[in-house]
PDB file of C-alpha atoms and ligand atoms in Angstrom:
ATOM      1  CA  UNK A   1       0.000   0.000   0.000  1.00  0.00           C
ATOM      2  CA  UNK A   2       1.027   3.590  -0.492  1.00  0.00           C
ATOM      3  CA  UNK A   3       0.102   6.890   1.108  1.00  0.00           C
ATOM      4  CA  UNK A   4       0.984  10.502   0.337  1.00  0.00           C
ATOM      5  CA  UNK A   5       2.119  11.878   3.669  1.00  0.00           C
ATOM      6  CA  UNK A   6       4.259  14.864   4.620  1.00  0.00           C
ATOM      7  CA  UNK A   7       4.920  15.634   0.961  1.00  0.00           C
ATOM      8  CA  UNK A   8       6.186  12.194  -0.057  1.00  0.00           C
ATOM      9  CA  UNK A   9       4.998   8.727  -0.994  1.00  0.00           C
ATOM     10  CA  UNK A  10       5.410   6.161   1.759  1.00  0.00           C
ATOM     11  CA  UNK A  11       4.966   2.443   1.094  1.00  0.00           C
ATOM     12  CA  UNK A  12       3.818   0.073   3.813  1.00  0.00           C
ATOM     13  CA  UNK A  13       1.995  -3.167   4.570  1.00  0.00           C
ATOM     14  CA  UNK A  14      -0.941  -3.198   6.950  1.00  0.00           C
ATOM     15  CA  UNK A  15      -2.011  -6.725   7.927  1.00  0.00           C
ATOM     16  CA  UNK A  16      -5.321  -6.792   9.801  1.00  0.00           C
ATOM     17  CA  UNK A  17      -5.538  -8.407  13.233  1.00  0.00           C
ATOM     18  CA  UNK A  18      -6.515  -7.765  16.835  1.00  0.00           C
ATOM     19  CA  UNK A  19      -4.890  -5.228  19.115  1.00  0.00           C
ATOM     20  CA  UNK A  20      -2.314  -4.224  20.019  1.00  0.00           C
ATOM     21  CA  UNK A  21      -1.139  -3.046  16.609  1.00  0.00           C
ATOM     22  CA  UNK A  22       2.542  -3.874  16.159  1.00  0.00           C
ATOM     23  CA  UNK A  23       4.798  -1.685  14.007  1.00  0.00           C
ATOM     24  CA  UNK A  24       8.071  -3.139  12.716  1.00  0.00           C
ATOM     25  CA  UNK A  25      10.755  -0.732  11.442  1.00  0.00           C
ATOM     26  CA  UNK A  26      13.596  -2.074   9.328  1.00  0.00           C
ATOM     27  CA  UNK A  27      17.264  -1.079   9.589  1.00  0.00           C
ATOM     28  CA  UNK A  28      19.646   0.747   7.255  1.00  0.00           C
ATOM     29  CA  UNK A  29      19.774   0.453   4.257  1.00  0.00           C
ATOM     30  CA  UNK A  30      17.158  -2.270   4.062  1.00  0.00           C
ATOM     31  CA  UNK A  31      13.414  -2.476   3.540  1.00  0.00           C
ATOM     32  CA  UNK A  32      10.271  -3.887   5.098  1.00  0.00           C
ATOM     33  CA  UNK A  33      10.902  -7.406   3.794  1.00  0.00           C
ATOM     34  CA  UNK A  34      13.482  -7.692   6.596  1.00  0.00           C
ATOM     35  CA  UNK A  35      10.509  -8.768   8.743  1.00  0.00           C
ATOM     36  CA  UNK A  36       8.870 -11.180   6.303  1.00  0.00           C
ATOM     37  CA  UNK A  37       9.320 -14.249   8.519  1.00  0.00           C
ATOM     38  CA  UNK A  38       7.826 -12.545  11.574  1.00  0.00           C
ATOM     39  CA  UNK A  39       4.978 -11.122   9.492  1.00  0.00           C
ATOM     40  CA  UNK A  40       4.164 -14.558   8.061  1.00  0.00           C
ATOM     41  CA  UNK A  41       4.190 -16.113  11.545  1.00  0.00           C
ATOM     42  CA  UNK A  42       2.219 -13.413  13.400  1.00  0.00           C
ATOM     43  CA  UNK A  43      -0.249 -12.319  10.685  1.00  0.00           C
ATOM     44  CA  UNK A  44      -3.809 -12.470  11.953  1.00  0.00           C
ATOM     45  CA  UNK A  45      -2.712 -12.603  15.606  1.00  0.00           C
ATOM     46  CA  UNK A  46      -1.931  -8.884  15.768  1.00  0.00           C
ATOM     47  CA  UNK A  47      -2.447  -5.983  13.417  1.00  0.00           C
ATOM     48  CA  UNK A  48       0.978  -5.618  11.796  1.00  0.00           C
ATOM     49  CA  UNK A  49       2.056  -2.326  10.249  1.00  0.00           C
ATOM     50  CA  UNK A  50       5.340  -2.587   8.378  1.00  0.00           C
ATOM     51  CA  UNK A  51       6.551   0.521   6.552  1.00  0.00           C
ATOM     52  CA  UNK A  52       9.393   1.199   4.173  1.00  0.00           C
ATOM     53  CA  UNK A  53      11.180   4.152   5.753  1.00  0.00           C
ATOM     54  CA  UNK A  54      11.594   7.261   3.594  1.00  0.00           C
ATOM     55  CA  UNK A  55      14.326   6.724   1.019  1.00  0.00           C
ATOM     56  CA  UNK A  56      14.209   2.940   1.452  1.00  0.00           C
ATOM     57  CA  UNK A  57      12.350   0.172  -0.390  1.00  0.00           C
ATOM     58  CA  UNK A  58       9.410   1.652  -2.298  1.00  0.00           C
ATOM     59  CA  UNK A  59       9.202   4.845  -0.212  1.00  0.00           C
ATOM     60  CA  UNK A  60      10.332   8.073  -1.828  1.00  0.00           C
ATOM     61  CA  UNK A  61      13.712   9.561  -1.002  1.00  0.00           C
ATOM     62  CA  UNK A  62      14.049  13.212  -0.068  1.00  0.00           C
ATOM     63  CA  UNK A  63      17.433  14.796  -0.775  1.00  0.00           C
ATOM     64  CA  UNK A  64      19.306  16.191   2.219  1.00  0.00           C
ATOM     65  CA  UNK A  65      19.387  14.705   5.703  1.00  0.00           C
ATOM     66  CA  UNK A  66      16.764  12.298   7.071  1.00  0.00           C
ATOM     67  CA  UNK A  67      16.923  12.685  10.846  1.00  0.00           C
ATOM     68  CA  UNK A  68      15.546  10.141  13.292  1.00  0.00           C
ATOM     69  CA  UNK A  69      12.916  12.776  14.141  1.00  0.00           C
ATOM     70  CA  UNK A  70      11.910  12.935  10.451  1.00  0.00           C
ATOM     71  CA  UNK A  71      11.384   9.166  10.418  1.00  0.00           C
ATOM     72  CA  UNK A  72       9.454   9.340  13.714  1.00  0.00           C
ATOM     73  CA  UNK A  73       7.205  12.089  12.318  1.00  0.00           C
ATOM     74  CA  UNK A  74       6.611   9.992   9.177  1.00  0.00           C
ATOM     75  CA  UNK A  75       5.480   7.126  11.372  1.00  0.00           C
ATOM     76  CA  UNK A  76       3.150   9.334  13.424  1.00  0.00           C
ATOM     77  CA  UNK A  77       1.616  10.610  10.157  1.00  0.00           C
ATOM     78  CA  UNK A  78       1.199   7.055   8.878  1.00  0.00           C
ATOM     79  CA  UNK A  79      -0.524   5.970  12.103  1.00  0.00           C
ATOM     80  CA  UNK A  80      -2.844   9.004  11.895  1.00  0.00           C
ATOM     81  CA  UNK A  81      -3.612   8.054   8.286  1.00  0.00           C
ATOM     82  CA  UNK A  82      -4.460   4.494   9.392  1.00  0.00           C
ATOM     83  CA  UNK A  83      -6.500   5.674  12.384  1.00  0.00           C
ATOM     84  CA  UNK A  84      -4.232   3.877  14.851  1.00  0.00           C
ATOM     85  CA  UNK A  85      -3.642   5.602  18.159  1.00  0.00           C
ATOM     86  CA  UNK A  86      -1.320   3.345  20.185  1.00  0.00           C
ATOM     87  CA  UNK A  87       1.154   0.697  19.065  1.00  0.00           C
ATOM     88  CA  UNK A  88       3.849  -1.664  20.143  1.00  0.00           C
ATOM     89  CA  UNK A  89       6.848  -0.279  18.286  1.00  0.00           C
ATOM     90  CA  UNK A  90       9.639  -2.551  17.143  1.00  0.00           C
ATOM     91  CA  UNK A  91      12.767  -1.477  15.319  1.00  0.00           C
ATOM     92  CA  UNK A  92      15.998  -3.077  14.177  1.00  0.00           C
ATOM     93  CA  UNK A  93      19.175  -1.012  14.430  1.00  0.00           C
ATOM     94  CA  UNK A  94      18.291   2.328  12.758  1.00  0.00           C
ATOM     95  CA  UNK A  95      14.683   1.300  13.414  1.00  0.00           C
ATOM     96  CA  UNK A  96      15.621   1.266  17.107  1.00  0.00           C
ATOM     97  CA  UNK A  97      17.170   4.751  16.874  1.00  0.00           C
ATOM     98  CA  UNK A  98      13.859   5.863  15.354  1.00  0.00           C
ATOM     99  CA  UNK A  99      11.944   4.134  18.154  1.00  0.00           C
ATOM    100  CA  UNK A 100      13.864   6.264  20.695  1.00  0.00           C
ATOM    101  CA  UNK A 101      12.984   9.416  18.725  1.00  0.00           C
ATOM    102  CA  UNK A 102       9.337   8.310  18.525  1.00  0.00           C
ATOM    103  CA  UNK A 103       9.291   7.723  22.288  1.00  0.00           C
ATOM    104  CA  UNK A 104      10.664  11.222  22.937  1.00  0.00           C
ATOM    105  CA  UNK A 105       8.066  12.823  20.649  1.00  0.00           C
ATOM    106  CA  UNK A 106       4.972  10.607  20.954  1.00  0.00           C
ATOM    107  CA  UNK A 107       5.320   8.524  24.102  1.00  0.00           C
ATOM    108  CA  UNK A 108       1.570   8.460  24.790  1.00  0.00           C
ATOM    109  CA  UNK A 109       1.205   6.395  21.611  1.00  0.00           C
ATOM    110  CA  UNK A 110       3.648   3.674  22.723  1.00  0.00           C
ATOM    111  CA  UNK A 111       2.437   0.566  24.570  1.00  0.00           C
ATOM    112  CA  UNK A 112       5.773  -1.219  24.467  1.00  0.00           C
ATOM    113  CA  UNK A 113       9.061  -1.258  22.540  1.00  0.00           C
ATOM    114  CA  UNK A 114      10.978  -4.039  20.828  1.00  0.00           C
ATOM    115  CA  UNK A 115      14.614  -3.059  20.315  1.00  0.00           C
ATOM    116  CA  UNK A 116      16.421  -5.468  18.012  1.00  0.00           C
ATOM    117  CA  UNK A 117      20.143  -5.355  17.206  1.00  0.00           C
ATOM    118  CA  UNK A 118      20.393  -1.701  18.141  1.00  0.00           C
ATOM    119  CA  UNK A 119      22.072   0.617  20.642  1.00  0.00           C
ATOM    120  CA  UNK A 120      21.282   3.708  22.669  1.00  0.00           C
ATOM    121  CA  UNK A 121      24.629   5.497  22.274  1.00  0.00           C
ATOM    122  CA  UNK A 122      25.200   8.188  19.649  1.00  0.00           C
ATOM    123  CA  UNK A 123      27.971   7.801  17.070  1.00  0.00           C
ATOM    124  CA  UNK A 124      31.585   8.419  17.982  1.00  0.00           C
ATOM    125  CA  UNK A 125      33.584  10.949  15.936  1.00  0.00           C
ATOM    126  CA  UNK A 126      35.055   8.065  13.953  1.00  0.00           C
ATOM    127  CA  UNK A 127      31.566   6.669  13.441  1.00  0.00           C
ATOM    128  CA  UNK A 128      30.392  10.030  12.063  1.00  0.00           C
ATOM    129  CA  UNK A 129      33.233  10.098   9.574  1.00  0.00           C
ATOM    130  CA  UNK A 130      32.241   6.601   8.460  1.00  0.00           C
ATOM    131  CA  UNK A 131      28.639   7.828   7.913  1.00  0.00           C
ATOM    132  CA  UNK A 132      29.878  10.552   5.582  1.00  0.00           C
ATOM    133  CA  UNK A 133      32.004   8.031   3.681  1.00  0.00           C
ATOM    134  CA  UNK A 134      28.988   5.797   3.179  1.00  0.00           C
ATOM    135  CA  UNK A 135      26.824   8.737   2.076  1.00  0.00           C
ATOM    136  CA  UNK A 136      29.434   9.669  -0.524  1.00  0.00           C
ATOM    137  CA  UNK A 137      29.947   6.072  -1.617  1.00  0.00           C
ATOM    138  CA  UNK A 138      26.198   5.836  -2.297  1.00  0.00           C
ATOM    139  CA  UNK A 139      26.143   9.138  -4.179  1.00  0.00           C
ATOM    140  CA  UNK A 140      29.249   8.432  -6.227  1.00  0.00           C
ATOM    141  CA  UNK A 141      29.148   4.669  -6.808  1.00  0.00           C
ATOM    142  CA  UNK A 142      25.575   3.645  -6.066  1.00  0.00           C
ATOM    143  CA  UNK A 143      23.844   1.311  -3.646  1.00  0.00           C
ATOM    144  CA  UNK A 144      25.577  -1.866  -4.886  1.00  0.00           C
ATOM    145  CA  UNK A 145      28.919  -0.477  -3.665  1.00  0.00           C
ATOM    146  CA  UNK A 146      27.377   0.138  -0.241  1.00  0.00           C
ATOM    147  CA  UNK A 147      26.107  -3.442  -0.222  1.00  0.00           C
ATOM    148  CA  UNK A 148      29.598  -4.803  -0.841  1.00  0.00           C
ATOM    149  CA  UNK A 149      31.071  -2.642   1.905  1.00  0.00           C
ATOM    150  CA  UNK A 150      28.413  -3.338   4.569  1.00  0.00           C
ATOM    151  CA  UNK A 151      27.419  -6.959   3.935  1.00  0.00           C
ATOM    152  CA  UNK A 152      30.212  -8.791   5.769  1.00  0.00           C
ATOM    153  CA  UNK A 153      29.472  -6.937   9.018  1.00  0.00           C
ATOM    154  CA  UNK A 154      25.698  -7.261   8.804  1.00  0.00           C
ATOM    155  CA  UNK A 155      25.657 -11.035   9.136  1.00  0.00           C
ATOM    156  CA  UNK A 156      27.252 -13.506  11.529  1.00  0.00           C
ATOM    157  CA  UNK A 157      30.486 -14.883  10.028  1.00  0.00           C
ATOM    158  CA  UNK A 158      28.935 -18.339   9.537  1.00  0.00           C
ATOM    159  CA  UNK A 159      25.831 -16.867   7.891  1.00  0.00           C
ATOM    160  CA  UNK A 160      28.040 -14.914   5.504  1.00  0.00           C
ATOM    161  CA  UNK A 161      30.130 -17.983   4.651  1.00  0.00           C
ATOM    162  CA  UNK A 162      27.512 -20.685   4.494  1.00  0.00           C
ATOM    163  CA  UNK A 163      24.159 -19.175   3.504  1.00  0.00           C
ATOM    164  CA  UNK A 164      24.586 -17.662   0.039  1.00  0.00           C
ATOM    165  CA  UNK A 165      20.816 -17.281  -0.530  1.00  0.00           C
ATOM    166  CA  UNK A 166      20.504 -15.143   2.575  1.00  0.00           C
ATOM    167  CA  UNK A 167      23.543 -13.076   1.588  1.00  0.00           C
ATOM    168  CA  UNK A 168      21.953 -12.591  -1.845  1.00  0.00           C
ATOM    169  CA  UNK A 169      18.636 -11.558  -0.276  1.00  0.00           C
ATOM    170  CA  UNK A 170      20.312  -8.852   1.820  1.00  0.00           C
ATOM    171  CA  UNK A 171      22.472  -7.729  -1.111  1.00  0.00           C
ATOM    172  CA  UNK A 172      19.325  -7.318  -3.254  1.00  0.00           C
ATOM    173  CA  UNK A 173      17.631  -5.288  -0.523  1.00  0.00           C
ATOM    174  CA  UNK A 174      20.566  -2.895  -0.145  1.00  0.00           C
ATOM    175  CA  UNK A 175      21.228  -2.604  -3.877  1.00  0.00           C
ATOM    176  CA  UNK A 176      17.583  -1.609  -4.450  1.00  0.00           C
ATOM    177  CA  UNK A 177      17.763   1.263  -1.939  1.00  0.00           C
ATOM    178  CA  UNK A 178      17.817   4.691  -3.642  1.00  0.00           C
ATOM    179  CA  UNK A 179      21.322   6.213  -3.238  1.00  0.00           C
ATOM    180  CA  UNK A 180      19.756   9.502  -2.098  1.00  0.00           C
ATOM    181  CA  UNK A 181      17.922   7.580   0.626  1.00  0.00           C
ATOM    182  CA  UNK A 182      21.138   5.912   1.800  1.00  0.00           C
ATOM    183  CA  UNK A 183      22.973   9.239   1.901  1.00  0.00           C
ATOM    184  CA  UNK A 184      20.146  11.014   3.746  1.00  0.00           C
ATOM    185  CA  UNK A 185      19.748   8.304   6.390  1.00  0.00           C
ATOM    186  CA  UNK A 186      23.495   7.913   6.894  1.00  0.00           C
ATOM    187  CA  UNK A 187      23.863  11.661   7.545  1.00  0.00           C
ATOM    188  CA  UNK A 188      20.761  11.561   9.740  1.00  0.00           C
ATOM    189  CA  UNK A 189      22.157   8.755  11.904  1.00  0.00           C
ATOM    190  CA  UNK A 190      25.367  10.778  12.379  1.00  0.00           C
ATOM    191  CA  UNK A 191      23.271  13.581  13.887  1.00  0.00           C
ATOM    192  CA  UNK A 192      21.251  11.437  16.233  1.00  0.00           C
ATOM    193  CA  UNK A 193      21.495  12.277  19.926  1.00  0.00           C
ATOM    194  CA  UNK A 194      22.645   9.997  22.703  1.00  0.00           C
ATOM    195  CA  UNK A 195      19.605   8.006  23.823  1.00  0.00           C
ATOM    196  CA  UNK A 196      21.197   6.660  27.017  1.00  0.00           C
ATOM    197  CA  UNK A 197      19.458   9.381  29.104  1.00  0.00           C
ATOM    198  CA  UNK A 198      16.152   8.445  27.415  1.00  0.00           C
ATOM    199  CA  UNK A 199      16.294   4.858  28.686  1.00  0.00           C
ATOM    200  CA  UNK A 200      15.283   5.662  32.283  1.00  0.00           C
ATOM    201  CA  UNK A 201      12.222   7.562  30.972  1.00  0.00           C
ATOM    202  CA  UNK A 202      10.875   4.525  29.094  1.00  0.00           C
ATOM    203  CA  UNK A 203       8.192   3.366  31.485  1.00  0.00           C
ATOM    204  CA  UNK A 204       6.583   0.801  29.152  1.00  0.00           C
ATOM    205  CA  UNK A 205       7.753  -2.839  28.821  1.00  0.00           C
ATOM    206  CA  UNK A 206      10.666  -3.344  26.444  1.00  0.00           C
ATOM    207  CA  UNK A 207      11.905  -6.479  24.731  1.00  0.00           C
ATOM    208  CA  UNK A 208      15.593  -6.256  23.802  1.00  0.00           C
ATOM    209  CA  UNK A 209      16.813  -8.808  21.246  1.00  0.00           C
ATOM    210  CA  UNK A 210      20.377  -9.161  19.989  1.00  0.00           C
ATOM    211  CA  UNK A 211      22.233 -11.622  17.808  1.00  0.00           C
ATOM    212  CA  UNK A 212      25.015 -13.259  19.847  1.00  0.00           C
ATOM    213  CA  UNK A 213      27.407 -12.481  16.970  1.00  0.00           C
ATOM    214  CA  UNK A 214      26.188  -8.984  16.157  1.00  0.00           C
ATOM    215  CA  UNK A 215      29.336  -7.097  15.109  1.00  0.00           C
ATOM    216  CA  UNK A 216      27.693  -3.679  14.644  1.00  0.00           C
ATOM    217  CA  UNK A 217      25.628  -3.415  17.827  1.00  0.00           C
ATOM    218  CA  UNK A 218      27.111  -6.199  19.971  1.00  0.00           C
ATOM    219  CA  UNK A 219      25.439  -7.911  22.949  1.00  0.00           C
ATOM    220  CA  UNK A 220      27.231  -5.503  25.334  1.00  0.00           C
ATOM    221  CA  UNK A 221      25.142  -2.643  23.883  1.00  0.00           C
ATOM    222  CA  UNK A 222      21.952  -4.649  24.405  1.00  0.00           C
ATOM    223  CA  UNK A 223      22.965  -5.511  27.977  1.00  0.00           C
ATOM    224  CA  UNK A 224      23.568  -1.840  28.713  1.00  0.00           C
ATOM    225  CA  UNK A 225      20.084  -0.941  27.481  1.00  0.00           C
ATOM    226  CA  UNK A 226      18.481  -3.773  29.436  1.00  0.00           C
ATOM    227  CA  UNK A 227      20.244  -2.639  32.624  1.00  0.00           C
ATOM    228  CA  UNK A 228      19.081   0.959  32.306  1.00  0.00           C
ATOM    229  CA  UNK A 229      15.526   0.335  31.102  1.00  0.00           C
ATOM    230  CA  UNK A 230      13.009   0.128  33.953  1.00  0.00           C
ATOM    231  CA  UNK A 231      11.131  -2.864  32.465  1.00  0.00           C
ATOM    232  CA  UNK A 232      13.305  -4.803  30.037  1.00  0.00           C
ATOM    233  CA  UNK A 233      13.687  -8.410  29.024  1.00  0.00           C
ATOM    234  CA  UNK A 234      16.837  -9.372  27.140  1.00  0.00           C
ATOM    235  CA  UNK A 235      17.015 -12.200  24.622  1.00  0.00           C
ATOM    236  CA  UNK A 236      20.384 -13.138  23.087  1.00  0.00           C
ATOM    237  CA  UNK A 237      19.936 -15.122  19.867  1.00  0.00           C
ATOM    238  CA  UNK A 238      22.626 -17.723  19.126  1.00  0.00           C
ATOM    239  CA  UNK A 239      23.752 -18.117  15.526  1.00  0.00           C
ATOM    240  CA  UNK A 240      22.731 -14.598  14.505  1.00  0.00           C
ATOM    241  CA  UNK A 241      24.607 -11.411  13.684  1.00  0.00           C
ATOM    242  CA  UNK A 242      23.099  -7.960  13.139  1.00  0.00           C
ATOM    243  CA  UNK A 243      20.095  -9.231  11.159  1.00  0.00           C
ATOM    244  CA  UNK A 244      18.676 -11.684  13.696  1.00  0.00           C
ATOM    245  CA  UNK A 245      15.098 -11.611  12.267  1.00  0.00           C
ATOM    246  CA  UNK A 246      16.452 -12.994   8.957  1.00  0.00           C
ATOM    247  CA  UNK A 247      19.271 -15.155  10.300  1.00  0.00           C
ATOM    248  CA  UNK A 248      17.319 -16.920  13.067  1.00  0.00           C
ATOM    249  CA  UNK A 249      13.690 -16.173  12.233  1.00  0.00           C
ATOM    250  CA  UNK A 250      12.063 -18.819  14.456  1.00  0.00           C
ATOM    251  CA  UNK A 251      13.987 -17.791  17.553  1.00  0.00           C
ATOM    252  CA  UNK A 252      13.185 -14.116  17.029  1.00  0.00           C
ATOM    253  CA  UNK A 253       9.537 -14.839  16.294  1.00  0.00           C
ATOM    254  CA  UNK A 254       9.081 -17.034  19.340  1.00  0.00           C
ATOM    255  CA  UNK A 255      10.702 -14.440  21.648  1.00  0.00           C
ATOM    256  CA  UNK A 256       8.460 -11.764  20.152  1.00  0.00           C
ATOM    257  CA  UNK A 257       5.338 -13.900  20.329  1.00  0.00           C
ATOM    258  CA  UNK A 258       5.871 -14.877  23.970  1.00  0.00           C
ATOM    259  CA  UNK A 259       6.570 -11.281  25.014  1.00  0.00           C
ATOM    260  CA  UNK A 260       3.561  -9.928  23.088  1.00  0.00           C
ATOM    261  CA  UNK A 261       1.307 -12.513  24.755  1.00  0.00           C
ATOM    262  CA  UNK A 262       2.480 -11.392  28.182  1.00  0.00           C
ATOM    263  CA  UNK A 263       1.990  -7.751  27.221  1.00  0.00           C
ATOM    264  CA  UNK A 264      -1.572  -8.404  26.012  1.00  0.00           C
TER     265      UNK A 264
HETATM  266  C1  MLT B   1      21.270  -0.598  10.652  1.00  0.00           C
HETATM  267  O1  MLT B   1      21.248  -1.808  10.528  1.00  0.00           O
HETATM  268  O2  MLT B   1      20.254   0.104  10.697  1.00  0.00           O
HETATM  269  C2  MLT B   1      22.624   0.071  10.673  1.00  0.00           C
HETATM  270  O3  MLT B   1      23.620  -0.880  10.770  1.00  0.00           O
HETATM  271  C3  MLT B   1      22.665   1.046  11.784  1.00  0.00           C
HETATM  272  C4  MLT B   1      23.985   1.678  11.968  1.00  0.00           C
HETATM  273  O4  MLT B   1      24.818   1.662  11.043  1.00  0.00           O
HETATM  274  O5  MLT B   1      24.208   2.240  13.061  1.00  0.00           O
END
């Protein structure tokens, strides 16, 4: 489905089901198919709203910088468009950074958070320089070059070595991302604030999931969030790197399902 919101076209899937509505935000530079296993398993049990973030998948890119607040405002506009007031908000990696921004701006709309393969800290200076390099790589050489650079770190070493179909799936997702969308999100992530002080304010239940072999946002980052969140459960997923929902779909789905049942 598509909607014209905030001056751009946003693509999303909206699977009907009982409350609470669950939103799943993909990471960078991916698209909503990141969640296809969880959507297939949970469809009909919850309303599932799965957008392509601006500049990703089939959603339009806007030149310039896409801040985490921009993405959060897009989501609020999408929920208004769908007539949905409150949601459980899940996000992987950049999706988690957006979940923090959404909490700061629209906390009354959040029933719970699911933070997958993400971190609360802002970028280091070195990290910010890397963001600019990726933005320029996308602008100068296209999304396929970004795929080649990022792929090895996105997956657990064994996934990367032994599961060529999964590697190809992720490569396709990245290569299909508009270069302007990659550049805008990369520069937006560099600007994001430190969300460590936000953690203590998050008074709703939070499920924290991390791949045991996540090289980009390692288990130590997830443990730090779980320690500082008032109501967190931490699940470490063996055999997964940064893309746990794709690498170990059943384990991620069953953790999510069990937590959602307790929340309901
Ligand atoms: C993501 O998966 O969204 C990115 O790896 C996030 C990041 O680079 O910090």
